[in-house]
Amino acid sequence: MKEISTETLIDAPPETVWRVLTDFYSYPNWSRFISRIDGSSERGGVLNVVMKDGKGKDRKFKSEVLISEPEKEFRWKGKLGGMGWLFS
């Protein structure tokens, strides 16, 4: 299985980062890839995601929230184009 990993140091308190990550309405304001996301951020919740592909076309998929630990970890998994993607 291929894995893509990245890390970013964010100069903000955990509560601020958590608020941004779970404010789905605002994702289009800061995400270059996710143009819409809605659903429940609770563990086991379903997220409806619209993501831009490499050609700028919207791709829709559903994801499941795997981990939702406020101010610590937010992880969700979905399938896009037959491939499973894990976001955390």
XYZ file of N, CA and C in Angstrom:
264
model
N 0.849 -1.177 0.000
C 0.000 0.000 0.000
C 0.894 1.240 0.000
N 0.584 2.192 -0.871
C 1.331 3.435 -0.935
C 0.890 4.353 0.188
N 1.825 5.139 0.674
C 1.512 6.080 1.738
C 2.100 7.439 1.399
N 1.299 8.461 1.581
C 1.753 9.836 1.417
C 1.693 10.465 2.786
N 2.783 11.049 3.208
C 2.824 11.642 4.536
C 3.359 13.062 4.443
N 2.782 13.932 5.245
C 3.258 15.305 5.303
C 3.061 15.816 6.721
N 3.805 16.822 7.070
C 3.709 17.376 8.407
C 3.818 18.892 8.311
N 3.016 19.565 9.112
C 3.031 21.020 9.128
C 3.015 21.494 10.576
N 3.906 22.390 10.901
C 3.911 22.990 12.224
C 2.979 24.193 12.189
N 1.979 24.194 13.063
C 0.993 25.264 13.096
C 1.192 26.052 14.389
N 1.454 27.331 14.235
C 1.697 28.197 15.382
C 0.368 28.714 15.930
N -0.371 27.807 16.567
C -1.678 28.134 17.143
C -1.980 27.120 18.231
N -2.771 27.506 19.210
C -3.137 26.547 20.251
C -4.035 25.437 19.701
N -4.008 24.251 20.322
C -4.806 23.119 19.837
C -6.289 23.438 19.669
N -6.864 24.237 20.562
C -8.296 24.537 20.449
C -8.608 25.336 19.182
N -7.680 26.187 18.761
C -7.875 26.955 17.526
C -7.801 26.038 16.315
N -6.818 25.146 16.300
C -6.661 24.203 15.182
C -7.892 23.303 15.093
N -8.349 22.806 16.230
C -9.531 21.936 16.246
C -10.752 22.659 15.681
N -10.925 23.905 16.082
C -12.080 24.700 15.620
C -12.045 24.848 14.098
N -10.859 25.080 13.534
C -10.726 25.220 12.081
C -11.001 23.884 11.385
N -10.446 22.797 11.890
C -10.621 21.486 11.258
C -12.062 21.010 11.271
N -12.825 21.392 12.279
C -14.208 20.929 12.374
C -15.224 21.971 11.903
N -14.737 23.089 11.383
C -15.616 24.108 10.798
C -15.731 23.819 9.302
N -16.534 22.807 8.983
C -16.629 22.333 7.601
C -17.102 23.403 6.631
N -17.954 24.292 7.078
C -18.482 25.355 6.219
C -17.348 26.211 5.639
N -16.261 26.378 6.390
C -15.173 27.268 5.968
C -14.072 26.591 5.152
N -14.146 25.287 4.959
C -13.094 24.593 4.214
C -12.778 25.244 2.860
N -13.768 25.638 2.063
C -13.431 26.238 0.763
C -12.605 27.516 0.879
N -12.615 28.163 2.037
C -11.843 29.396 2.224
C -10.348 29.141 2.380
N -9.961 27.938 2.789
C -8.539 27.695 3.019
C -7.996 26.429 2.354
N -8.850 25.522 1.951
C -8.380 24.287 1.325
C -8.345 24.424 -0.194
N -7.225 24.058 -0.779
C -7.112 24.096 -2.247
C -7.795 22.903 -2.895
N -8.080 21.869 -2.118
C -8.602 20.631 -2.676
C -10.060 20.366 -2.327
N -10.451 20.656 -1.102
C -11.812 20.356 -0.661
C -12.698 21.574 -0.896
N -13.665 21.424 -1.791
C -14.549 22.545 -2.101
C -15.838 22.512 -1.288
N -16.147 21.363 -0.668
C -17.303 21.284 0.232
C -17.159 20.057 1.112
N -17.562 20.213 2.351
C -17.584 19.076 3.268
C -18.684 19.341 4.289
N -19.483 18.317 4.550
C -20.507 18.451 5.589
C -20.762 17.088 6.206
N -21.329 17.103 7.377
C -21.615 15.882 8.101
C -21.218 16.035 9.556
N -21.093 14.912 10.234
C -20.784 14.894 11.661
C -19.293 14.641 11.892
N -18.685 15.440 12.764
C -17.276 15.260 13.096
C -17.075 14.255 14.227
N -18.157 13.660 14.707
C -18.063 12.668 15.786
C -17.556 11.327 15.234
N -16.877 10.550 16.086
C -16.408 9.220 15.697
C -17.584 8.400 15.172
N -17.408 7.779 14.013
C -18.469 7.006 13.376
C -19.356 7.847 12.476
N -19.172 9.167 12.498
C -19.970 10.058 11.659
C -19.624 9.911 10.189
N -20.536 10.336 9.347
C -20.336 10.286 7.900
C -20.099 11.707 7.400
N -19.078 11.869 6.566
C -18.780 13.148 5.932
C -19.069 13.028 4.439
N -19.752 14.008 3.893
C -19.959 14.116 2.448
C -18.955 15.139 1.960
N -18.058 14.687 1.084
C -16.936 15.516 0.665
C -16.977 15.748 -0.841
N -16.672 16.971 -1.241
C -16.484 17.300 -2.649
C -15.048 17.805 -2.766
N -14.245 17.075 -3.555
C -12.832 17.392 -3.701
C -12.518 17.632 -5.175
N -11.682 18.610 -5.439
C -11.247 18.892 -6.815
C -10.186 17.882 -7.232
N -10.315 17.361 -8.444
C -9.273 16.485 -8.955
C -8.191 17.337 -9.632
N -7.221 16.706 -10.233
C -6.120 17.413 -10.872
C -6.533 18.311 -12.024
N -7.727 18.102 -12.571
C -8.229 18.908 -13.681
C -9.244 19.951 -13.216
N -9.434 20.063 -11.883
C -10.378 21.033 -11.340
C -11.823 20.567 -11.332
N -12.056 19.295 -11.657
C -13.409 18.744 -11.675
C -13.779 18.254 -10.271
N -15.018 18.503 -9.856
C -15.484 18.056 -8.554
C -15.675 16.539 -8.531
N -15.173 15.929 -7.467
C -15.348 14.496 -7.218
C -16.011 14.362 -5.855
N -17.131 13.644 -5.815
C -17.886 13.493 -4.573
C -17.639 12.107 -3.986
N -17.528 12.071 -2.668
C -17.412 10.801 -1.984
C -17.835 10.935 -0.528
N -18.138 9.801 0.072
C -18.495 9.754 1.491
C -17.310 9.200 2.263
N -17.161 9.663 3.498
C -16.091 9.200 4.361
C -16.648 8.888 5.735
N -15.897 8.110 6.472
C -16.269 7.806 7.850
C -15.230 8.414 8.783
N -15.686 9.041 9.850
C -14.779 9.586 10.862
C -14.309 8.421 11.727
N -13.000 8.170 11.702
C -12.425 7.056 12.450
C -12.030 7.461 13.867
N -11.452 8.643 14.005
C -11.012 9.149 15.302
C -11.410 10.610 15.411
N -12.012 10.972 16.522
C -12.384 12.357 16.777
C -12.126 12.655 18.249
N -10.891 13.055 18.531
C -10.484 13.397 19.885
C -10.204 14.896 19.906
N -11.148 15.696 20.423
C -10.998 17.149 20.388
C -9.626 17.632 20.850
N -9.085 18.526 20.032
C -7.792 19.185 20.265
C -6.611 18.225 20.229
N -6.839 16.985 19.732
C -5.756 16.005 19.665
C -5.636 15.342 18.299
N -6.727 14.684 17.843
C -6.643 13.945 16.577
C -8.000 13.875 15.895
N -7.974 14.108 14.578
C -9.170 13.998 13.747
C -8.768 13.209 12.516
N -9.343 12.000 12.367
C -8.946 11.119 11.269
C -10.190 10.579 10.580
N -10.191 10.657 9.245
C -11.317 10.124 8.489
C -10.817 9.413 7.253
N -11.651 8.475 6.768
C -11.271 7.659 5.622
C -12.409 7.624 4.623
N -12.073 7.759 3.353
C -13.061 7.683 2.289
C -12.464 7.043 1.062
N -13.302 6.760 0.086
C -12.840 6.199 -1.174
C -13.173 7.153 -2.303
N -12.195 7.408 -3.125
C -12.362 8.291 -4.274
C -11.774 7.581 -5.478
N -12.598 7.334 -6.478
C -12.114 6.662 -7.671
C -11.629 5.247 -7.417
N -12.262 4.557 -6.468
C -11.894 3.183 -6.181
C -10.712 3.033 -5.234
N -10.085 4.155 -4.864
C -8.944 4.097 -3.956
C -9.346 4.599 -2.573
N -8.869 3.952 -1.546
C -9.138 4.388 -0.176
C -8.152 5.476 0.218
N -8.631 6.509 0.846
C -7.802 7.623 1.297
C -8.024 7.827 2.787
N -6.957 8.011 3.514
C -7.037 8.245 4.946
C -6.529 9.648 5.220
N -7.327 10.442 5.901
C -6.961 11.810 6.245
C -6.834 11.918 7.751
N -5.756 12.497 8.205
C -5.623 12.714 9.642
C -4.786 13.942 9.912
